[in-house]
PDB file of C-alpha atoms in Angstrom:
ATOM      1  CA  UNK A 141       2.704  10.939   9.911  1.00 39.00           C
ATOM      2  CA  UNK A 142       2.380  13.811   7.853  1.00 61.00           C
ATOM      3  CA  UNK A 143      -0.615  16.042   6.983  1.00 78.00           C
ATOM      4  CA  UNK A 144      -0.476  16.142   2.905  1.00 79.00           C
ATOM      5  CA  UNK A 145      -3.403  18.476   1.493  1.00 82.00           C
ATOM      6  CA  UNK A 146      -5.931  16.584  -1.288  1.00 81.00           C
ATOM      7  CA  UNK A 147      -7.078  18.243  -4.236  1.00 72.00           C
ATOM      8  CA  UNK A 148      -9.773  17.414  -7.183  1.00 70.00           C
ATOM      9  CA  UNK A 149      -9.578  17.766 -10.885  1.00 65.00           C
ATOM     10  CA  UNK A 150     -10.745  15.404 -12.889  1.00 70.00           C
ATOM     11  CA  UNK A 151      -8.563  12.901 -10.218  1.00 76.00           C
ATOM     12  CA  UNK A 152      -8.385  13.499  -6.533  1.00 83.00           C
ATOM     13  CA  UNK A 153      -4.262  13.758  -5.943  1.00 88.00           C
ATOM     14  CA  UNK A 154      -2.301  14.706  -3.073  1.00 90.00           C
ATOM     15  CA  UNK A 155      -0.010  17.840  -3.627  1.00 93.00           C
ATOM     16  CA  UNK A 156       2.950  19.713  -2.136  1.00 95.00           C
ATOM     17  CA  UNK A 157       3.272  23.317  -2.775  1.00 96.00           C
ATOM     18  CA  UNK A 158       7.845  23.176  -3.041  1.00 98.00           C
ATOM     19  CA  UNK A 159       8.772  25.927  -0.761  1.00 98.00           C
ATOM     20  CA  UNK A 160      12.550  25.199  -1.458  1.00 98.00           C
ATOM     21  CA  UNK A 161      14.649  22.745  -3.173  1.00 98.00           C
ATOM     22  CA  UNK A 162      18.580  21.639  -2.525  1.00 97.00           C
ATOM     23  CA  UNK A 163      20.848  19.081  -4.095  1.00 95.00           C
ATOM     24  CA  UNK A 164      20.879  15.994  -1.976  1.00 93.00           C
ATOM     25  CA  UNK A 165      24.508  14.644  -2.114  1.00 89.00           C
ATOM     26  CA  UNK A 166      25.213  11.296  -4.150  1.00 87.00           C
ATOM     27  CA  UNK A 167      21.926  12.678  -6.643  1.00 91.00           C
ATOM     28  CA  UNK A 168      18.358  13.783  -6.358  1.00 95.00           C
ATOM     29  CA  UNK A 169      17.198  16.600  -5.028  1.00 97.00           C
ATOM     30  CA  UNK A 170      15.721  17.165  -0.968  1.00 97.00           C
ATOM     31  CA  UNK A 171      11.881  19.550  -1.347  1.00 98.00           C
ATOM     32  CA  UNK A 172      10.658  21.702   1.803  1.00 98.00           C
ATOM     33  CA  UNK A 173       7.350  21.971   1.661  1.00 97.00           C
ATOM     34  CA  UNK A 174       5.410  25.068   2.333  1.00 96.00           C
ATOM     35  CA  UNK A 175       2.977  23.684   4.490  1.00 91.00           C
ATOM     36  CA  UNK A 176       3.144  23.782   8.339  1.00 90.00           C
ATOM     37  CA  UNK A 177       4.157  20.728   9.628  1.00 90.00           C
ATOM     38  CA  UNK A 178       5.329  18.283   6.667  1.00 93.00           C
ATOM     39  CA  UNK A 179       8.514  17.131   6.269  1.00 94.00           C
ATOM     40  CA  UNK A 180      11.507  18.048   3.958  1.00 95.00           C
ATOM     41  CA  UNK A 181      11.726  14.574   1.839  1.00 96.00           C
ATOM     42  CA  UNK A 182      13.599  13.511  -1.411  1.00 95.00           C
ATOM     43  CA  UNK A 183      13.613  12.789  -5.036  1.00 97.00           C
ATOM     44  CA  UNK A 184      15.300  10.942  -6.669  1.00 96.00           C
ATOM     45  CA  UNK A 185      17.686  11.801  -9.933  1.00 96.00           C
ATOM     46  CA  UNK A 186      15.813  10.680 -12.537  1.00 96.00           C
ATOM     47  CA  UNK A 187      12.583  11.769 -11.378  1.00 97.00           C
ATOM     48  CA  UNK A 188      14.181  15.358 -10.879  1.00 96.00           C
ATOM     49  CA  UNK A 189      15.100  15.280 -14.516  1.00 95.00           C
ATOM     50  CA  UNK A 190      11.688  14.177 -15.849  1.00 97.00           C
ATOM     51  CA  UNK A 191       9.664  16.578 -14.201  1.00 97.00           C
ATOM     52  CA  UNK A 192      12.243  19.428 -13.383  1.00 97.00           C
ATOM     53  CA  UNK A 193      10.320  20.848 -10.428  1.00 98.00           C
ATOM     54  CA  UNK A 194      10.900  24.835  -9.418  1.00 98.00           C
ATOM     55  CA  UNK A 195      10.203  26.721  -6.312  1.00 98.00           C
ATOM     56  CA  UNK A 196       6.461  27.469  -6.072  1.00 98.00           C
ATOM     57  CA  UNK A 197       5.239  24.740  -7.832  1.00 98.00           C
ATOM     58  CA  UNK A 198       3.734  21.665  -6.527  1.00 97.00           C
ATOM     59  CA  UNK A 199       4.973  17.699  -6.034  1.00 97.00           C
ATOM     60  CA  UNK A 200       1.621  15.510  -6.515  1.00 95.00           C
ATOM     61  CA  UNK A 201       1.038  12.407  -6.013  1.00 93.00           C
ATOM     62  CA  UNK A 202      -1.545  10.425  -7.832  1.00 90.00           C
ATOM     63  CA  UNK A 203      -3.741   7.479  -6.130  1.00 87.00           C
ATOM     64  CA  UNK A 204      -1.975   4.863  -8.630  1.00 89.00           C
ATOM     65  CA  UNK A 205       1.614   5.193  -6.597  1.00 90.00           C
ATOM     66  CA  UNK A 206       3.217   7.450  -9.024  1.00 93.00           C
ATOM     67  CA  UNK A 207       4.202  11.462  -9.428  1.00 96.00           C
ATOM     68  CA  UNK A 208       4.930  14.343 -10.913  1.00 96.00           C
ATOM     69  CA  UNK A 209       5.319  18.198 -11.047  1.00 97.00           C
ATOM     70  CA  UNK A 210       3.022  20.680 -11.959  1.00 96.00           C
ATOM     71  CA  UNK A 211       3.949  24.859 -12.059  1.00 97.00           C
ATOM     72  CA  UNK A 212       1.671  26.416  -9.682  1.00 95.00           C
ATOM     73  CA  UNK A 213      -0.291  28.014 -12.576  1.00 95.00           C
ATOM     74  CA  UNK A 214      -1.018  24.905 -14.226  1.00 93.00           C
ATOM     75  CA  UNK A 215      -1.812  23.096 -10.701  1.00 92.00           C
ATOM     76  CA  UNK A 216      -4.166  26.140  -9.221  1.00 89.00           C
ATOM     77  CA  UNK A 217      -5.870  26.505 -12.038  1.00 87.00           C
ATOM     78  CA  UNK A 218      -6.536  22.937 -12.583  1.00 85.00           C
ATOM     79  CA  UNK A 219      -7.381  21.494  -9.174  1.00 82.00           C
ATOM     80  CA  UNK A 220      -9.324  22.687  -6.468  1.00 78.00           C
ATOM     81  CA  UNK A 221      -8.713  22.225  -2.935  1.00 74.00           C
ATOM     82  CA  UNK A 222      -7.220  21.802  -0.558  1.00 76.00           C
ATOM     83  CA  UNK A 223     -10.485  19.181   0.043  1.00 69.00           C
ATOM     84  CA  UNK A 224      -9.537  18.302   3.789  1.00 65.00           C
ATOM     85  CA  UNK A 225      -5.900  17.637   5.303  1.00 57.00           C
ATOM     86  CA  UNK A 226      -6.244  13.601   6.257  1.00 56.00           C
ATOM     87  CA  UNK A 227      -2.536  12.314   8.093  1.00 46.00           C
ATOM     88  CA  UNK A 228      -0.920   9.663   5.699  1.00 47.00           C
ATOM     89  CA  UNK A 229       2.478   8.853   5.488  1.00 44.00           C
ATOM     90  CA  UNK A 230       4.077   9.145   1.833  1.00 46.00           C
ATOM     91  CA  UNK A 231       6.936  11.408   2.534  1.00 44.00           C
ATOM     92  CA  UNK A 232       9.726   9.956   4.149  1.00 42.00           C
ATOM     93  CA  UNK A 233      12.056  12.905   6.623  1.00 43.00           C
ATOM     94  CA  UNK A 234      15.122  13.542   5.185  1.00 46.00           C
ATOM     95  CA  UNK A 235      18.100  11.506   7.425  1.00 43.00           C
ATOM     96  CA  UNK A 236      20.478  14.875   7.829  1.00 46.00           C
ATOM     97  CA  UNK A 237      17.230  17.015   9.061  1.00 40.00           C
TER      98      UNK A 237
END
């Protein structure tokens, strides 16, 4: 179980500030977070080239099942939080970690 952060806006989400980002071999891309004690997990291909994440911004997950990327700009000034850190699992570790 991991320890994912919440955050309101106008929606409550669930966000991951990327601390680094590496190409996962056969597509996607594997994100570290930058929080203590949450897993590196993966993306896949097509959701790397939708949202084109970078270093420093944040993964989020919305309450409907489905994500995106925000810069952290957009994301801190947007959403406040973190609210409280609640252990879910959404992220699934990485096989080769």
């Amino acid at each position: 179980m991991s320890k994912i952060p919440r955050y309101k806006c106008r929606k409550e989400v669930r966000a991951i500030k990327i601390a680094a980002i590496d190409f996962k071999p056969g597509g996607g891309l594997l994100i570290t977070p930058a929080e203590d004690g949450l897993i590196r997990f993966s993306v896949s291909a097509d959701w790397a080239l939708a949202n084109n994440p970078k270093i420093g911004g944040y993964y989020v997950t919305y309450e409907a099942g489905y994500s995106s990327y925000f810069s952290a700009k957009s994301f801190e000034e947007w959403y406040q939080g973190p609210i409280e850190l609640e252990a879910i699992s959404v992220c699934q570790q990485d096989e080769n970690s």
